[in-house]
Amino acid sequence: MSTRIVSVAEGRGLTRSVAVGTHRLTADEPEPAGADEGPTPGELLLAALGCCTSMAVRAYADRHGWPLQRIDVAVRFGTRGGIVKNVGLSGELDPEQRERLIAVAGRCPVHQLLTREVSIVTVPSLLAEPGEPRDVLADTGAPAARSAVDRPAAGG
């Protein structure tokens, strides 16, 4: 998986600016909650799964010299909170190759991450107050957060 830091900064309302290395994108919520200036966080998650699936299948087919002309992946949330992933393959593939590629579609890194128990550690951080020095994360240009342990005590 990626080793670059993904940085999220507040915009107006619910709009968020996302930075990954030199890449920038926008996330938001549809109206009336947001301004619909980008995909929702959930849609970004689905996009990550779809992209990862497509890349894994393409890499596998290319590595084996199989005649996969095109792969289309459509991903949506199901009615019970699950995820539905449709994988379309075109090309002169035999049934065994198609079966193998569909199996690969279920083993891309994002699919594996989403289908196993994942530990997420939330680290409380305090941003620099106005007038305090602002450190910058090298990869993102976002203000560095300081842990409560590093923050000077009030009044002292």
PDB file of C-alpha atoms in Angstrom:
ATOM      1  CA  MET A   1       0.000   0.000   0.000  1.00  0.00           C
ATOM      2  CA  SER A   2       0.944   3.647  -0.276  1.00  0.00           C
ATOM      3  CA  THR A   3       3.562   5.188   1.979  1.00  0.00           C
ATOM      4  CA  ARG A   4       2.743   8.804   1.114  1.00  0.00           C
ATOM      5  CA  ILE A   5       0.832  10.898   3.634  1.00  0.00           C
ATOM      6  CA  VAL A   6      -2.731  11.831   2.695  1.00  0.00           C
ATOM      7  CA  SER A   7      -3.501  15.283   4.065  1.00  0.00           C
ATOM      8  CA  VAL A   8      -7.020  16.725   4.360  1.00  0.00           C
ATOM      9  CA  ALA A   9      -7.630  20.445   4.885  1.00  0.00           C
ATOM     10  CA  GLU A  10     -10.917  22.216   5.578  1.00  0.00           C
ATOM     11  CA  GLY A  11     -12.487  24.360   2.925  1.00  0.00           C
ATOM     12  CA  ARG A  12     -15.750  26.273   2.978  1.00  0.00           C
ATOM     13  CA  GLY A  13     -18.642  24.334   4.513  1.00  0.00           C
ATOM     14  CA  LEU A  14     -18.033  20.609   4.135  1.00  0.00           C
ATOM     15  CA  THR A  15     -15.652  20.951   1.179  1.00  0.00           C
ATOM     16  CA  ARG A  16     -12.238  19.404   1.821  1.00  0.00           C
ATOM     17  CA  SER A  17      -8.950  19.666  -0.064  1.00  0.00           C
ATOM     18  CA  VAL A  18      -7.065  16.389  -0.243  1.00  0.00           C
ATOM     19  CA  ALA A  19      -3.328  16.296  -0.953  1.00  0.00           C
ATOM     20  CA  VAL A  20      -1.343  13.160  -1.779  1.00  0.00           C
ATOM     21  CA  GLY A  21       2.217  14.052  -2.687  1.00  0.00           C
ATOM     22  CA  THR A  22       1.892  16.529  -5.576  1.00  0.00           C
ATOM     23  CA  HIS A  23      -1.701  15.479  -6.361  1.00  0.00           C
ATOM     24  CA  ARG A  24      -4.738  17.489  -5.285  1.00  0.00           C
ATOM     25  CA  LEU A  25      -8.432  16.642  -5.281  1.00  0.00           C
ATOM     26  CA  THR A  26     -11.614  17.858  -3.634  1.00  0.00           C
ATOM     27  CA  ALA A  27     -14.154  16.000  -1.499  1.00  0.00           C
ATOM     28  CA  ASP A  28     -17.579  17.321  -0.529  1.00  0.00           C
ATOM     29  CA  GLU A  29     -21.160  16.310   0.153  1.00  0.00           C
ATOM     30  CA  PRO A  30     -24.085  16.902  -2.208  1.00  0.00           C
ATOM     31  CA  GLU A  31     -26.457  19.818  -1.677  1.00  0.00           C
ATOM     32  CA  PRO A  32     -28.052  20.807   0.633  1.00  0.00           C
ATOM     33  CA  ALA A  33     -25.450  19.575   3.160  1.00  0.00           C
ATOM     34  CA  GLY A  34     -22.496  20.599   0.998  1.00  0.00           C
ATOM     35  CA  ALA A  35     -21.762  22.390  -2.256  1.00  0.00           C
ATOM     36  CA  ASP A  36     -21.211  19.178  -4.303  1.00  0.00           C
ATOM     37  CA  GLU A  37     -17.715  20.293  -5.366  1.00  0.00           C
ATOM     38  CA  GLY A  38     -16.357  16.754  -5.405  1.00  0.00           C
ATOM     39  CA  PRO A  39     -17.080  13.134  -4.575  1.00  0.00           C
ATOM     40  CA  THR A  40     -18.169  12.226  -1.058  1.00  0.00           C
ATOM     41  CA  PRO A  41     -15.710  10.398   1.222  1.00  0.00           C
ATOM     42  CA  GLY A  42     -17.668   7.188   0.637  1.00  0.00           C
ATOM     43  CA  GLU A  43     -17.465   7.658  -3.135  1.00  0.00           C
ATOM     44  CA  LEU A  44     -13.709   8.184  -2.838  1.00  0.00           C
ATOM     45  CA  LEU A  45     -13.508   4.872  -0.969  1.00  0.00           C
ATOM     46  CA  LEU A  46     -15.472   3.168  -3.764  1.00  0.00           C
ATOM     47  CA  ALA A  47     -13.213   4.828  -6.348  1.00  0.00           C
ATOM     48  CA  ALA A  48     -10.135   3.462  -4.558  1.00  0.00           C
ATOM     49  CA  LEU A  49     -11.602  -0.041  -4.651  1.00  0.00           C
ATOM     50  CA  GLY A  50     -12.582   0.246  -8.319  1.00  0.00           C
ATOM     51  CA  CYS A  51      -9.191   1.621  -9.371  1.00  0.00           C
ATOM     52  CA  CYS A  52      -7.278  -0.994  -7.405  1.00  0.00           C
ATOM     53  CA  THR A  53      -9.406  -3.802  -8.870  1.00  0.00           C
ATOM     54  CA  SER A  54      -8.944  -2.554 -12.422  1.00  0.00           C
ATOM     55  CA  MET A  55      -5.178  -2.114 -11.989  1.00  0.00           C
ATOM     56  CA  ALA A  56      -4.716  -5.568 -10.448  1.00  0.00           C
ATOM     57  CA  VAL A  57      -6.673  -7.315 -13.203  1.00  0.00           C
ATOM     58  CA  ARG A  58      -4.865  -5.395 -15.963  1.00  0.00           C
ATOM     59  CA  ALA A  59      -1.430  -6.131 -14.456  1.00  0.00           C
ATOM     60  CA  TYR A  60      -2.250  -9.841 -14.113  1.00  0.00           C
ATOM     61  CA  ALA A  61      -3.561 -10.151 -17.685  1.00  0.00           C
ATOM     62  CA  ASP A  62      -0.568  -8.264 -19.092  1.00  0.00           C
ATOM     63  CA  ARG A  63       1.895 -10.342 -17.064  1.00  0.00           C
ATOM     64  CA  HIS A  64       0.373 -13.526 -18.541  1.00  0.00           C
ATOM     65  CA  GLY A  65       0.047 -12.132 -22.076  1.00  0.00           C
ATOM     66  CA  TRP A  66      -3.726 -12.656 -22.071  1.00  0.00           C
ATOM     67  CA  PRO A  67      -5.883 -10.801 -24.646  1.00  0.00           C
ATOM     68  CA  LEU A  68      -7.791  -8.594 -22.196  1.00  0.00           C
ATOM     69  CA  GLN A  69      -8.932  -5.659 -24.299  1.00  0.00           C
ATOM     70  CA  ARG A  70     -10.788  -3.780 -21.611  1.00  0.00           C
ATOM     71  CA  ILE A  71     -11.834  -3.966 -17.967  1.00  0.00           C
ATOM     72  CA  ASP A  72     -14.706  -1.928 -16.575  1.00  0.00           C
ATOM     73  CA  VAL A  73     -15.405  -1.758 -12.854  1.00  0.00           C
ATOM     74  CA  ALA A  74     -18.541  -0.212 -11.346  1.00  0.00           C
ATOM     75  CA  VAL A  75     -18.757  -0.031  -7.551  1.00  0.00           C
ATOM     76  CA  ARG A  76     -21.660   1.016  -5.327  1.00  0.00           C
ATOM     77  CA  PHE A  77     -22.888   0.628  -1.782  1.00  0.00           C
ATOM     78  CA  GLY A  78     -25.441  -2.155  -1.379  1.00  0.00           C
ATOM     79  CA  THR A  79     -28.689  -1.875   0.525  1.00  0.00           C
ATOM     80  CA  ARG A  80     -27.312  -3.522   3.683  1.00  0.00           C
ATOM     81  CA  GLY A  81     -24.100  -1.526   3.986  1.00  0.00           C
ATOM     82  CA  GLY A  82     -22.036  -3.887   1.863  1.00  0.00           C
ATOM     83  CA  ILE A  83     -20.264  -3.033  -1.359  1.00  0.00           C
ATOM     84  CA  VAL A  84     -21.292  -4.342  -4.775  1.00  0.00           C
ATOM     85  CA  LYS A  85     -18.503  -4.523  -7.360  1.00  0.00           C
ATOM     86  CA  ASN A  86     -19.354  -5.294 -10.997  1.00  0.00           C
ATOM     87  CA  VAL A  87     -16.358  -6.346 -13.110  1.00  0.00           C
ATOM     88  CA  GLY A  88     -16.717  -6.415 -16.893  1.00  0.00           C
ATOM     89  CA  LEU A  89     -14.041  -8.066 -19.032  1.00  0.00           C
ATOM     90  CA  SER A  90     -13.793  -7.869 -22.816  1.00  0.00           C
ATOM     91  CA  GLY A  91     -11.398  -9.605 -25.129  1.00  0.00           C
ATOM     92  CA  GLU A  92     -10.916 -13.077 -26.549  1.00  0.00           C
ATOM     93  CA  LEU A  93     -10.461 -14.718 -23.160  1.00  0.00           C
ATOM     94  CA  ASP A  94     -11.233 -18.367 -22.588  1.00  0.00           C
ATOM     95  CA  PRO A  95     -13.510 -19.309 -19.647  1.00  0.00           C
ATOM     96  CA  GLU A  96     -10.538 -20.289 -17.453  1.00  0.00           C
ATOM     97  CA  GLN A  97      -8.831 -16.916 -18.047  1.00  0.00           C
ATOM     98  CA  ARG A  98     -12.057 -15.043 -17.234  1.00  0.00           C
ATOM     99  CA  GLU A  99     -12.484 -17.050 -14.034  1.00  0.00           C
ATOM    100  CA  ARG A 100      -8.890 -16.357 -13.009  1.00  0.00           C
ATOM    101  CA  LEU A 101      -9.207 -12.612 -13.688  1.00  0.00           C
ATOM    102  CA  ILE A 102     -12.410 -12.405 -11.615  1.00  0.00           C
ATOM    103  CA  ALA A 103     -10.556 -14.171  -8.782  1.00  0.00           C
ATOM    104  CA  VAL A 104      -7.742 -11.596  -9.068  1.00  0.00           C
ATOM    105  CA  ALA A 105     -10.381  -8.828  -8.870  1.00  0.00           C
ATOM    106  CA  GLY A 106     -11.224 -10.086  -5.380  1.00  0.00           C
ATOM    107  CA  ARG A 107      -7.626  -9.988  -4.200  1.00  0.00           C
ATOM    108  CA  CYS A 108      -6.458  -6.457  -4.972  1.00  0.00           C
ATOM    109  CA  PRO A 109      -4.900  -4.700  -1.934  1.00  0.00           C
ATOM    110  CA  VAL A 110      -7.854  -2.365  -1.287  1.00  0.00           C
ATOM    111  CA  HIS A 111     -10.344  -5.251  -1.518  1.00  0.00           C
ATOM    112  CA  GLN A 112      -8.238  -7.240   0.953  1.00  0.00           C
ATOM    113  CA  LEU A 113      -8.018  -4.258   3.306  1.00  0.00           C
ATOM    114  CA  LEU A 114     -11.782  -3.727   3.276  1.00  0.00           C
ATOM    115  CA  THR A 115     -12.600  -7.392   3.879  1.00  0.00           C
ATOM    116  CA  ARG A 116     -10.391  -7.991   6.897  1.00  0.00           C
ATOM    117  CA  GLU A 117     -10.441  -6.576  10.383  1.00  0.00           C
ATOM    118  CA  VAL A 118      -8.563  -3.286  10.266  1.00  0.00           C
ATOM    119  CA  SER A 119      -7.096  -1.388  13.168  1.00  0.00           C
ATOM    120  CA  ILE A 120      -7.364   2.400  12.990  1.00  0.00           C
ATOM    121  CA  VAL A 121      -5.537   4.443  15.600  1.00  0.00           C
ATOM    122  CA  THR A 122      -6.845   7.984  16.126  1.00  0.00           C
ATOM    123  CA  VAL A 123      -4.096  10.232  17.492  1.00  0.00           C
ATOM    124  CA  PRO A 124      -5.375  13.439  19.119  1.00  0.00           C
ATOM    125  CA  SER A 125      -3.411  16.428  17.849  1.00  0.00           C
ATOM    126  CA  LEU A 126      -3.554  20.159  18.416  1.00  0.00           C
ATOM    127  CA  LEU A 127      -2.883  22.584  15.598  1.00  0.00           C
ATOM    128  CA  ALA A 128      -0.648  25.588  16.165  1.00  0.00           C
ATOM    129  CA  GLU A 129      -2.481  28.650  17.447  1.00  0.00           C
ATOM    130  CA  PRO A 130      -2.263  31.900  15.462  1.00  0.00           C
ATOM    131  CA  GLY A 131       1.121  33.509  16.105  1.00  0.00           C
ATOM    132  CA  GLU A 132       2.820  30.223  17.080  1.00  0.00           C
ATOM    133  CA  PRO A 133       5.451  28.756  14.753  1.00  0.00           C
ATOM    134  CA  ARG A 134       3.952  26.446  12.127  1.00  0.00           C
ATOM    135  CA  ASP A 135       5.892  23.357  11.177  1.00  0.00           C
ATOM    136  CA  VAL A 136       5.133  21.941   7.751  1.00  0.00           C
ATOM    137  CA  LEU A 137       4.873  18.297   6.758  1.00  0.00           C
ATOM    138  CA  ALA A 138       7.428  17.826   3.988  1.00  0.00           C
ATOM    139  CA  ASP A 139       5.220  15.714   1.718  1.00  0.00           C
ATOM    140  CA  THR A 140       2.024  17.757   1.818  1.00  0.00           C
ATOM    141  CA  GLY A 141       2.601  21.361   2.742  1.00  0.00           C
ATOM    142  CA  ALA A 142      -0.103  20.969   5.411  1.00  0.00           C
ATOM    143  CA  PRO A 143       0.421  22.481   8.863  1.00  0.00           C
ATOM    144  CA  ALA A 144       1.883  19.942  11.231  1.00  0.00           C
ATOM    145  CA  ALA A 145      -0.246  18.905  14.162  1.00  0.00           C
ATOM    146  CA  ARG A 146       1.261  18.762  17.646  1.00  0.00           C
ATOM    147  CA  SER A 147       0.240  16.202  20.188  1.00  0.00           C
ATOM    148  CA  ALA A 148      -1.168  17.396  23.491  1.00  0.00           C
ATOM    149  CA  VAL A 149       2.061  16.182  25.107  1.00  0.00           C
ATOM    150  CA  ASP A 150       4.133  18.641  23.031  1.00  0.00           C
ATOM    151  CA  ARG A 151       1.804  21.629  23.580  1.00  0.00           C
ATOM    152  CA  PRO A 152       2.794  24.094  26.312  1.00  0.00           C
ATOM    153  CA  ALA A 153       0.479  24.124  29.302  1.00  0.00           C
ATOM    154  CA  ALA A 154      -1.965  27.035  29.510  1.00  0.00           C
ATOM    155  CA  GLY A 155      -0.643  29.941  31.535  1.00  0.00           C
ATOM    156  CA  GLY A 156       2.847  28.554  31.764  1.00  0.00           C
TER     157      GLY A 156
END
